[in-house]
Coordinates of C-alpha atoms and ligand atoms in Angstrom, one line a residue:
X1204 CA 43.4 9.9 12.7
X1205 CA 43.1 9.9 16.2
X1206 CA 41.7 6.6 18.6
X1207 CA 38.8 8.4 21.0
X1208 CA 36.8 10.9 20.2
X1209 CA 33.3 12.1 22.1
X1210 CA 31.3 11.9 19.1
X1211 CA 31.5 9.3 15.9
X1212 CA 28.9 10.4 13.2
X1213 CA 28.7 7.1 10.6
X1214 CA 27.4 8.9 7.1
X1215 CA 27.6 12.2 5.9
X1216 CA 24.7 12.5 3.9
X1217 CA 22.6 15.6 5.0
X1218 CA 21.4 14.6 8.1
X1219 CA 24.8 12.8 9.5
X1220 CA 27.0 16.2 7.9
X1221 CA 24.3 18.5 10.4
X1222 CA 24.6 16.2 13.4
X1223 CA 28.5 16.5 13.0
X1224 CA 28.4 20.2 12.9
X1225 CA 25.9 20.5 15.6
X1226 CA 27.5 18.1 18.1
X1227 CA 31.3 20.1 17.3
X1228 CA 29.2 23.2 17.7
X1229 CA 28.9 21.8 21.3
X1230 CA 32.4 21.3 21.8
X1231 CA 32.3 17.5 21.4
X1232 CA 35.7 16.4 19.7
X1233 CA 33.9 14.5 16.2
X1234 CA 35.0 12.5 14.2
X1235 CA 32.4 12.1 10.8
X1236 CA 33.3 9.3 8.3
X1237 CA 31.8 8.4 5.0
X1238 CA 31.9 5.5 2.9
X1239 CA 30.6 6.6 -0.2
X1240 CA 31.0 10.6 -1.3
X1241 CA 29.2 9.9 -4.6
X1242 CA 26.3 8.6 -2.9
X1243 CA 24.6 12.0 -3.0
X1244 CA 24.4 11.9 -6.6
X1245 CA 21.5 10.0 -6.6
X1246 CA 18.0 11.3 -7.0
X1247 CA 16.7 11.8 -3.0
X1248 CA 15.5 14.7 -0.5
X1249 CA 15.4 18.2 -2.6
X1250 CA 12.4 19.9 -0.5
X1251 CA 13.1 21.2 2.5
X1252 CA 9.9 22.3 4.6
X1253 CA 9.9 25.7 6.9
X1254 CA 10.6 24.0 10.1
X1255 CA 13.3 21.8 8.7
X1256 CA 15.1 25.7 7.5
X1257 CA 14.3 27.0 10.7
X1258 CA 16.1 23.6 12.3
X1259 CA 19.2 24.6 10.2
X1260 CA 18.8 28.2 11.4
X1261 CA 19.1 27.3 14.9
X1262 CA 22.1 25.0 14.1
X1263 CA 23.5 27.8 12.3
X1264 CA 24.1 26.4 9.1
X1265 CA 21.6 28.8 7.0
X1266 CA 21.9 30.6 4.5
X1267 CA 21.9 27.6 2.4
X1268 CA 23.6 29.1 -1.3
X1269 CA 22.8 26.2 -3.2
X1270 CA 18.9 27.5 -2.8
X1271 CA 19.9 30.9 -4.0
X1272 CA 18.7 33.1 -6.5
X1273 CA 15.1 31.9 -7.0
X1274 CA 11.7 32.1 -5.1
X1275 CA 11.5 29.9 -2.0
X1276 CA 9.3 27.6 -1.4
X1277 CA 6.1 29.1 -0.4
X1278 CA 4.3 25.7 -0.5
X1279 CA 2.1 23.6 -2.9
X1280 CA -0.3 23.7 -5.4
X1281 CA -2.2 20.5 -6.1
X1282 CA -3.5 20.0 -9.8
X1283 CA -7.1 17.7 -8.8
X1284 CA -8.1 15.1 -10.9
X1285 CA -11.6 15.8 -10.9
X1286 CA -11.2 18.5 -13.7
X1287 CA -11.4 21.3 -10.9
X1288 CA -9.0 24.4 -10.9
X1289 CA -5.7 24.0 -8.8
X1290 CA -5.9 24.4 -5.6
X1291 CA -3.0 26.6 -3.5
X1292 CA -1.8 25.3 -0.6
X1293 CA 0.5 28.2 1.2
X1294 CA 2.7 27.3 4.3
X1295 CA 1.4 29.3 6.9
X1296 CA 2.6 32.5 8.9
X1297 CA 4.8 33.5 6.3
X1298 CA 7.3 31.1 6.7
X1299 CA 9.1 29.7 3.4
X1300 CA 11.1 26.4 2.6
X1301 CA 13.6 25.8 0.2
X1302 CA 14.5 22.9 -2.8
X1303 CA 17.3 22.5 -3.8
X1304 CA 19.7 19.8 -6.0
X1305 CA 19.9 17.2 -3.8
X1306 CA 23.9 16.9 -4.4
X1307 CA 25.0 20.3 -4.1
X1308 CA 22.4 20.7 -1.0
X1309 CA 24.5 17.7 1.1
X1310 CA 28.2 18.5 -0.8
X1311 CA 27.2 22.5 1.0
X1312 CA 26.1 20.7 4.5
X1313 CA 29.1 18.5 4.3
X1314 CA 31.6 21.3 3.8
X1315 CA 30.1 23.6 6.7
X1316 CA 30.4 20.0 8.8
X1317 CA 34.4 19.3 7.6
X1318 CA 35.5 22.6 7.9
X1319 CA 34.1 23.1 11.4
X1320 CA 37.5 23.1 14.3
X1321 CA 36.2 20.6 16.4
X1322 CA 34.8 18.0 13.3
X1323 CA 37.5 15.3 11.4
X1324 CA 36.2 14.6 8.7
X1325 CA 37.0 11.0 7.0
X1326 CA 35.9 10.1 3.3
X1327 CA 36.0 6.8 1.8
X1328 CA 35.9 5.3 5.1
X1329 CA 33.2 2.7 6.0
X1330 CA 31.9 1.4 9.6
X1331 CA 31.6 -2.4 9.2
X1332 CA 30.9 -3.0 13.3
X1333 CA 29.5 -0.9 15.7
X1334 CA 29.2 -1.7 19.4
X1335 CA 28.3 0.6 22.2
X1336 CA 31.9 2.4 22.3
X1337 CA 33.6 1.5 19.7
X1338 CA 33.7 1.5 16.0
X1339 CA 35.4 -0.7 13.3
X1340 CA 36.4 0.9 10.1
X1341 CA 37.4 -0.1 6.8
X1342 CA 39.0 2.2 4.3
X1343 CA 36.9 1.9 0.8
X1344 CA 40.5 2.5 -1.0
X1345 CA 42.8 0.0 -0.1
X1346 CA 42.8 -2.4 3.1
X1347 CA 43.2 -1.0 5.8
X1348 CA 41.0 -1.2 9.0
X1349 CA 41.0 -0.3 12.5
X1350 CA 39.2 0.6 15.4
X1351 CA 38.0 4.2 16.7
X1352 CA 36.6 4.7 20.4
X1353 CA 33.4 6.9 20.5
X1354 CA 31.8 8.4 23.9
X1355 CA 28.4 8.3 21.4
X1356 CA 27.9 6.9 18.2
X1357 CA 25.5 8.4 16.4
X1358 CA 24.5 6.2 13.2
X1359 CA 23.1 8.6 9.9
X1360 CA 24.1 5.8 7.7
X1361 CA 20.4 5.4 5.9
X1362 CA 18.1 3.2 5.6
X1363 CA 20.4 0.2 5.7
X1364 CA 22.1 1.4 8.7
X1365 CA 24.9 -0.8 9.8
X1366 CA 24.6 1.2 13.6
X1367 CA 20.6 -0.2 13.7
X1368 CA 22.5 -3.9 13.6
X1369 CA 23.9 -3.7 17.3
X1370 CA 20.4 -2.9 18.5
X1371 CA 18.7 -5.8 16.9
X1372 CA 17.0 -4.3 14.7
X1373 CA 18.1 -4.8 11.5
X1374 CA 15.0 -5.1 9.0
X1375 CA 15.1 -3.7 5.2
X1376 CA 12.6 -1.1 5.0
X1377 CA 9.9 -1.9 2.5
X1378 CA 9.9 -1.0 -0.7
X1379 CA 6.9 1.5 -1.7
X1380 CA 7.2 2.3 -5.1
X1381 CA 9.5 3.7 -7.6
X1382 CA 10.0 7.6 -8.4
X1383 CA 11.5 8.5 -11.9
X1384 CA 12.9 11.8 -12.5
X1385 CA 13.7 14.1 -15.1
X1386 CA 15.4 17.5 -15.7
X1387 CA 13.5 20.3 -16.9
X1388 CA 15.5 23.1 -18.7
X1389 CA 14.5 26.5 -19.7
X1390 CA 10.9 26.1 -18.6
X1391 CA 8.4 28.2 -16.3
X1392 CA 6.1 26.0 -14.3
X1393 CA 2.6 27.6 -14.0
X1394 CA 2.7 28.8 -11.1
X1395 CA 6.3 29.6 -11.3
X1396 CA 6.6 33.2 -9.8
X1397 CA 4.6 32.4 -6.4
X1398 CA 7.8 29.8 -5.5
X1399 CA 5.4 26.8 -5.1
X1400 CA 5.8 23.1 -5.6
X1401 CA 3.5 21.5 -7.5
X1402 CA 1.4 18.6 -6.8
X1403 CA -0.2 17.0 -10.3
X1404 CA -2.7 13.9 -9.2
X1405 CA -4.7 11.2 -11.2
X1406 CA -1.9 9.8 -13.4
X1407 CA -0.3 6.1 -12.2
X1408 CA 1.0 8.0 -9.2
X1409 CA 1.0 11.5 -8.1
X1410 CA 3.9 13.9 -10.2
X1411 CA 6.0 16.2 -8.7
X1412 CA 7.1 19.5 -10.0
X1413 CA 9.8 21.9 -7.8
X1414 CA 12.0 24.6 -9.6
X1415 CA 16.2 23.3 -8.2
X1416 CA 17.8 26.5 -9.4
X1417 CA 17.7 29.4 -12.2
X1418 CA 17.5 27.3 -15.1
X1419 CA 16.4 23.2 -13.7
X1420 CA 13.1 22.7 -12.6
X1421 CA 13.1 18.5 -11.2
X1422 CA 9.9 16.4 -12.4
X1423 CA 9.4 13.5 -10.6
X1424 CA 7.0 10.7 -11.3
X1425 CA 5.8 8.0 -8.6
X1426 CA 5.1 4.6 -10.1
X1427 CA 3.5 1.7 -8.0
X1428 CA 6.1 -1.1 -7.9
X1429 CA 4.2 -3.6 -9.8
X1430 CA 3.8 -1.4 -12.7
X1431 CA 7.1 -2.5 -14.5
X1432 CA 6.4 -1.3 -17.8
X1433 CA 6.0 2.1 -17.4
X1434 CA 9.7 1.6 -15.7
X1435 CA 11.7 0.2 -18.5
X1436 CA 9.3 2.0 -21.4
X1437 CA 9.8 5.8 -21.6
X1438 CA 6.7 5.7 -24.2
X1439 CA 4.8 4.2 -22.1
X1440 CA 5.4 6.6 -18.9
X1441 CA 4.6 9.7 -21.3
X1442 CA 0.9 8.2 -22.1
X1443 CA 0.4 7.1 -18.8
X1444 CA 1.2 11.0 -17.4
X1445 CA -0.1 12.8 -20.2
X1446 CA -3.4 13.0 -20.0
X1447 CA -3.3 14.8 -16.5
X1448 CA -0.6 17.1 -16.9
X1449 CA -0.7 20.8 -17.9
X1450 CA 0.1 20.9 -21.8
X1451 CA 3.2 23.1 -20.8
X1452 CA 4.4 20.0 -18.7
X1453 CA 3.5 17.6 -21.0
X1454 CA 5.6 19.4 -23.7
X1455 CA 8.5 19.8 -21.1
X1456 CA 8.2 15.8 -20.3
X1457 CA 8.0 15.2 -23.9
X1458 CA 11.2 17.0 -24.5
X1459 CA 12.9 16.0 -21.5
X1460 CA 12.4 12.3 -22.2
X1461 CA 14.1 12.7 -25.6
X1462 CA 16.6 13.6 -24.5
X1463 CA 17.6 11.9 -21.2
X1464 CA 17.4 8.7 -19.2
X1465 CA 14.6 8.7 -16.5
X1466 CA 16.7 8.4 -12.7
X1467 CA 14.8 6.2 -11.5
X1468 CA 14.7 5.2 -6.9
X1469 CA 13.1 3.1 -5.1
X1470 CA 10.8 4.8 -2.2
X1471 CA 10.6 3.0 1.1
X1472 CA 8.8 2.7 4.0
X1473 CA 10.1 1.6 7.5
X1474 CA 8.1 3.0 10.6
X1475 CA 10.1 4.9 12.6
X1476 CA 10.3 2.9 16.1
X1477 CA 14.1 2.7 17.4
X1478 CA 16.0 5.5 18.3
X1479 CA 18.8 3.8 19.6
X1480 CA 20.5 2.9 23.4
X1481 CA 23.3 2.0 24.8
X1482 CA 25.4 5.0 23.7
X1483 CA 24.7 4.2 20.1
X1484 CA 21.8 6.6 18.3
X1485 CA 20.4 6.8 15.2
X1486 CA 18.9 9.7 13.3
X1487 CA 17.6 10.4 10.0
X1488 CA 16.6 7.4 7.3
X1489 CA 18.8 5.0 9.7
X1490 CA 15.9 5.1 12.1
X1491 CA 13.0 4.8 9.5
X1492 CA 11.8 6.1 6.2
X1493 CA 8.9 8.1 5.1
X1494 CA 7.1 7.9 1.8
X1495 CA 8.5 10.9 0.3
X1496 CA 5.4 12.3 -1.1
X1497 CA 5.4 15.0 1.6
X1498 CA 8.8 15.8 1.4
X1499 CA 9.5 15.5 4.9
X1500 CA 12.5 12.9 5.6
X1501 CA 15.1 15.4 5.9
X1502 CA 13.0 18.2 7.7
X1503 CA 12.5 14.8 10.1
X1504 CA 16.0 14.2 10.2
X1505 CA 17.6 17.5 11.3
X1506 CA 14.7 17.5 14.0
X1507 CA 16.3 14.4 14.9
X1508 CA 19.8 15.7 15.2
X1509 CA 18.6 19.2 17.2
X1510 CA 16.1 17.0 19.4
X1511 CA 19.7 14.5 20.4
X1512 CA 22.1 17.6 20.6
X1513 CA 19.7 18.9 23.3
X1514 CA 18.8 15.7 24.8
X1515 CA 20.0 14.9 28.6
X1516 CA 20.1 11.1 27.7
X1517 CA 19.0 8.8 24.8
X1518 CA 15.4 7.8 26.0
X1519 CA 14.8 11.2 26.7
X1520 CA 15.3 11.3 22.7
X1521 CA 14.0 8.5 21.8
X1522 CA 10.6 9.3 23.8
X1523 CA 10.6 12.7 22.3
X1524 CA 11.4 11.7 18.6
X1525 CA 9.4 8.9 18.4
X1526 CA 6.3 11.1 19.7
X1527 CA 6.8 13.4 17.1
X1528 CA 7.7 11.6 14.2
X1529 CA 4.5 9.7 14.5
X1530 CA 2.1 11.8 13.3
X1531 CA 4.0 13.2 10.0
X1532 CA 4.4 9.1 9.5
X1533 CA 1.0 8.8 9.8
X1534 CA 0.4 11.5 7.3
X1535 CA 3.0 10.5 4.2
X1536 CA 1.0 6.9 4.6
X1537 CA -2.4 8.2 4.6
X1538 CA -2.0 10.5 2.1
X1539 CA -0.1 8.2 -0.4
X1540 CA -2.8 5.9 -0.4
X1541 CA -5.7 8.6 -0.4
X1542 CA -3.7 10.3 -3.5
X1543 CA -2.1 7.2 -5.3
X1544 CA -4.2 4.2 -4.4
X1545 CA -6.7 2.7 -5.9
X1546 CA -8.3 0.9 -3.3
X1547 CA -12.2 1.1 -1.8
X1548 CA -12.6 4.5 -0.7
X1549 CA -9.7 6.2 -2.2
X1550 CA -11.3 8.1 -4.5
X1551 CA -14.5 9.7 -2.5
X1552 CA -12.1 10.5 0.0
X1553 CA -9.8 12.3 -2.5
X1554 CA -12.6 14.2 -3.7
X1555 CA -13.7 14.8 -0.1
X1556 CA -9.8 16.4 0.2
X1557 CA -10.6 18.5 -2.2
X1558 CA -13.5 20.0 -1.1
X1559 CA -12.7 20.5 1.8
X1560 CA -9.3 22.4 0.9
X1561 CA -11.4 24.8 -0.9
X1562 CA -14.0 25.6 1.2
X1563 CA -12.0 25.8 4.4
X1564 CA -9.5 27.5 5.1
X1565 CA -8.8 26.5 8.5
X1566 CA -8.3 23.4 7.5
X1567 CA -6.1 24.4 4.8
X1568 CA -3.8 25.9 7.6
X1569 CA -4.1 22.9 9.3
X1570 CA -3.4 20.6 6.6
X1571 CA 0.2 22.6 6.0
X1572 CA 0.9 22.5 9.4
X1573 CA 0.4 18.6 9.3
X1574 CA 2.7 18.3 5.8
X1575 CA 5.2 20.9 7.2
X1576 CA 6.0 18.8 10.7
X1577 CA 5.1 22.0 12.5
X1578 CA 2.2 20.6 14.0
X1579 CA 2.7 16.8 15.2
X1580 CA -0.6 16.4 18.0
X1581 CA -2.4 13.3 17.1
X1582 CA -5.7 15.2 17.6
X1583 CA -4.4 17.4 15.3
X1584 CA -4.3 14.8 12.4
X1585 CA -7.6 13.0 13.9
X1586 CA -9.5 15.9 14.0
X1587 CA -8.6 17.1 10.1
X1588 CA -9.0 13.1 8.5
X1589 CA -12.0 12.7 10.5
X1590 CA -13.3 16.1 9.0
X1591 CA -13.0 15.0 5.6
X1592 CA -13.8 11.7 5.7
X1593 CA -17.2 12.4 7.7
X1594 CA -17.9 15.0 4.2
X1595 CA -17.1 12.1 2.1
X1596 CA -19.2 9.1 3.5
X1597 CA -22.2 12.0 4.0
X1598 CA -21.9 12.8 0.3
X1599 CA -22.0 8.9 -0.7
X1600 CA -24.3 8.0 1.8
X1601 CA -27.0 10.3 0.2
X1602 CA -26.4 9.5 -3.7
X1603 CA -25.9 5.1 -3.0
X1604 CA -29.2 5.4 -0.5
X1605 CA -30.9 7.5 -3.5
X1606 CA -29.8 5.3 -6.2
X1607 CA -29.6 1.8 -4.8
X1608 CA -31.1 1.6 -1.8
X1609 CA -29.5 0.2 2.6
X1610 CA -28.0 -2.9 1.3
X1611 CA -25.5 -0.8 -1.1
X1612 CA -25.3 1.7 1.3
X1613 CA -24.1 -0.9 4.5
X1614 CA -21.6 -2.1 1.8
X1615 CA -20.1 1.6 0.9
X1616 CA -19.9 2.1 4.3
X1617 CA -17.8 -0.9 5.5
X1618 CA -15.2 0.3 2.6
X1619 CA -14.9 3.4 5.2
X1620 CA -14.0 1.1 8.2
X1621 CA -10.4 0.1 7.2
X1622 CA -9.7 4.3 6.8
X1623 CA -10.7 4.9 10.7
X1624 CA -7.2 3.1 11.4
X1625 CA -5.5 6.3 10.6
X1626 CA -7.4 8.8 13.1
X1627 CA -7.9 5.8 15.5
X1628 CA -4.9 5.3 16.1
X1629 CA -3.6 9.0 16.3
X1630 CA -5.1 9.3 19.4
X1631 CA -4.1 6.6 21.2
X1632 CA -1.8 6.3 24.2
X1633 CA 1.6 6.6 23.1
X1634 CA 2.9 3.0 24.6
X1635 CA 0.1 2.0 23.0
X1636 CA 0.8 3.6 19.6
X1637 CA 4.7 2.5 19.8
X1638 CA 3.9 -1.0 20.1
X1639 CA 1.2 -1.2 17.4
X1640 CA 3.6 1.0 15.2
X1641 CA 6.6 -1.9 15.1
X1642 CA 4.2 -3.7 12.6
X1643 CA 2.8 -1.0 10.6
X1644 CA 2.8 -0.5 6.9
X1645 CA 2.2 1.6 4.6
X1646 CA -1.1 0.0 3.7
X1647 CA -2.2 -0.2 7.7
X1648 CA -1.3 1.9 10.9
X1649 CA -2.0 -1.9 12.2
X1650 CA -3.4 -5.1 11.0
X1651 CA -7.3 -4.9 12.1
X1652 CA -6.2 -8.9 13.5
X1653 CA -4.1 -7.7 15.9
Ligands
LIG267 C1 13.1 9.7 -4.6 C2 13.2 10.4 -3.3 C3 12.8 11.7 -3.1 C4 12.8 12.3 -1.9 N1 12.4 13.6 -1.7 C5 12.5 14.2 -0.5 C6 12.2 15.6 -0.4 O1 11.9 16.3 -1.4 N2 12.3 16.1 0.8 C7 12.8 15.4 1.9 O2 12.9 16.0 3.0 N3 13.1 14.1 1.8 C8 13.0 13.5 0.6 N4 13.4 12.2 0.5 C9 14.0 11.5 1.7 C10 15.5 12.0 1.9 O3 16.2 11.8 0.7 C11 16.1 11.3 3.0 O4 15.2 11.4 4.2 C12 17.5 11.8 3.4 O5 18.4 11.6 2.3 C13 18.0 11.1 4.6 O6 19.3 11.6 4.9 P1 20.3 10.7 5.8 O7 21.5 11.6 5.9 O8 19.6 10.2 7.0 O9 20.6 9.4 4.9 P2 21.3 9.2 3.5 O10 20.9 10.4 2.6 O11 20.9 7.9 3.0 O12 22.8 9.4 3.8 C14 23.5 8.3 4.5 C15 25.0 8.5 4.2 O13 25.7 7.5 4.9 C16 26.7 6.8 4.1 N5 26.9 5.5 4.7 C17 26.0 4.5 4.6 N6 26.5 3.4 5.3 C18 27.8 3.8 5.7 C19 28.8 3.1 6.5 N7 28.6 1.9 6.9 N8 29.9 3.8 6.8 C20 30.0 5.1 6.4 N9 29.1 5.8 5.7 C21 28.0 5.1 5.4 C22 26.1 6.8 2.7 O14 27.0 6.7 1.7 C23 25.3 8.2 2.7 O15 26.2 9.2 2.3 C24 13.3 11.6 -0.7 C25 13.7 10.2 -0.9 C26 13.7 9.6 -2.1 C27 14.1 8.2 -2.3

């Protein structure tokens, strides 16, 4: 191993095994190390929107085999819980996604990454310091350590990034909820030959259905995080999902839980505020983490590495990224809570959703455009939340006024005022939105005290 290199990439998970291809696609000299090989075993990022294929495309790292042999993805179909029909959600202009297994998808990235000329690849090697410069590292097997010289460091070492430490930010990203998954075998999802995902709401948290490859189609089942039970009993997590689940998918579940261990992760949320300086950037979950309910992290993340490859300087990147990562943040908040909360609101607002998708198609467009990251304008997400939650308040206005009179209707309405956050603050200046966005959640764009 050499001492200097232009270009350290900390983490080979998908998005660190893109940015070391891309940056020895430019002719930087990289050196990529990983600390943990295994790691991408785990249950994570298997849906890959259009623009985050098109991102690989430009990098030239398509066609990705490990998506092979079955129909793309064409986009979603959301099961309602208000005993309507599904609703189909296409992407738009005929562009498709992909899902994949999450470990052969980053083992494929990797090995286009290692075997590129200009990239070393390291495994079992772990980056313990980083300063501007200069990296330490500590082999996993064995003891030995030393230090590598870096014209950039670029950390994609995940959520608990130890490259985010030297820029003083070093928060744990909250924890959301937990997603369980299962394997289906051998089974068709209804709406199987049309290559979309499927979207099944009005159980504990929304499920998750997306065909991996020929014969494994991945179920996976959000959870809020104080609902421990239906974590530890599998019994329990049937019942709770049951009732709103096509019987096909029931029977699959049924099946699947007899005969394998639920994989359960934890789902995060970290707003996605530094960038990095100093010679030292970060991309992908090491700069912040999205609920992954609309499957977006990784389209995020290789728009991160394409957006820095390009970049004439860090806060060029960093004011480019952080402006257009806010608005699919935004979106994987707001629509977690609209689809899996059960607060004041949630519900007339999920039924407004639906009405909307099927009676407008713009919208529907627009909606897609939103999930997909291809459209990122803050009016954009105002004008489409304010849309449906004008239809929703109009609808509940009429039947409380009806029913019970201006006192219960001054009370439904203040339930809407905490919602206006979202659009409110879509539209705002971005200093503005970047300061207010350091304390966000995934309950509140920002806290109405502020
Ligand atoms: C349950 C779940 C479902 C998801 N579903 C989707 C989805 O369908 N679509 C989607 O786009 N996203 C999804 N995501 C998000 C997606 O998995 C992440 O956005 C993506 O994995 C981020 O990639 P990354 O390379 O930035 O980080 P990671 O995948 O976390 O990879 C980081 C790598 O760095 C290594 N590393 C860490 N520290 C060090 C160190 N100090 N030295 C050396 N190496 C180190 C790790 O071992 C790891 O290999 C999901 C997430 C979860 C939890």
């Amino acid at each position: 191993m050499s001492q200097a290199y232009d270009t350290i990439v900390i983490g080979a998970g998908p998005v660190g095994s893109v940015a070391a291809h891309a940056f020895g696609e430019r002719g930087d000299d990289v050196l990529l190390i990983e600390a943990n090989p295994a790691a991408a075993a785990r249950f994570a990022g298997e849906w890959l929107h259009p623009p985050g294929v098109e991102t690989l495309d430009e990098l030239d790292l398509t066609p990705i085999e490990s998506a092979q042999g079955y129909e793309p993805g064409r986009g979603f179909v959301v099961f309602p819980d208000d005993g309507g029909e599904p609703i189909r959600l296409p992407y738009v202009e005929g562009r498709d996604g992909l899902s994949c297994d999450h470990r052969e998808f980053v083992s494929e990235l990797r090995d286009k990454a290692s075997s590129h000329a200009n990239v070393e690849y390291r495994s079992f090697v772990r980056a313990t310091e980083v300063e501007p410069g200069r990296v330490r590292l500590e082999k996993e097997r064995g003891d030995e350590s030393r230090t590598v010289y870096g014209d950039l460091i670029v950390g994609a070492d995940g959520k608990s990034s130890v490259a985010r430490e030297p820029l003083g930010h070093s928060v744990d990203p909250e924890v959301v909820s937990y997603m369980g998954a299962l394997m289906l075998h051998d089974f068709d999802m209804p709406f199987e030959d049309d290559g979309y995902g499927h979207v099944i709401l009005g159980g504990p948290g929304p499920a998750l259905l997306y065909r991996i490859d020929e014969d494994r189609v991945r179920m996976s089942l959000d959870v809020p995080i104080e609902n421990e039970t239906l974590r530890r009993d599998s019994e329990a997590l049937y019942r709770a999902f049951e009732p709103v689940l096509p019987d096909s998918v029931a029977s699959a579940m049924r099946e699947a839980l007899d005969n394998q261990p639920v994989q359960w992760a934890a789902t995060h949320f970290q707003p996605h505020v530094h960038y990095g300086s100093d010679g030292i950037a970060l991309v992908g979950d090491a700069v912040g983490s999205y609920h992954p309910m609309t499957a977006v992290g990784m389209t995020s993340g290789f728009q991160d590495v394409a957006c820095l490859v390009d970049a004439p300087n860090l806060e060029a990147y960093r004011a480019r990224r952080a402006h257009g990562s806010y608005v699919p943040e935004l979106l994987s908040s707001a629509l977690y809570k609209v689809f899996g909360g059960r607060e004041q609101g949630a519900e007339t607002l999920r039924s407004a959703v639906y009405k909307t998708w099927r009676t407008d198609e713009e919208l529907c467009k627009r909606t897609m455009r939103l999930l997909s990251g291809s459209e990122t304008r803050g009016r954009a997400f105002a004008g489409a939340f304010l849309k449906i939650a004008i239809r929703g308040a109009a609808e509940t206005s009429v039947e409380t006024m009806h029913q019970h009179g201006l006192t219960a209707l001054t009370r439904v309405l203040a339930t809407y005022v905490p919602w206006a956050r979202w659009p409110l603050v879509s539209i705002l200046p971005d200093r503005v939105q970047q300061r207010l966005r350091r304390k966000s959640t995934i309950d509140t764009p920002f806290a109405l005290s502020a």
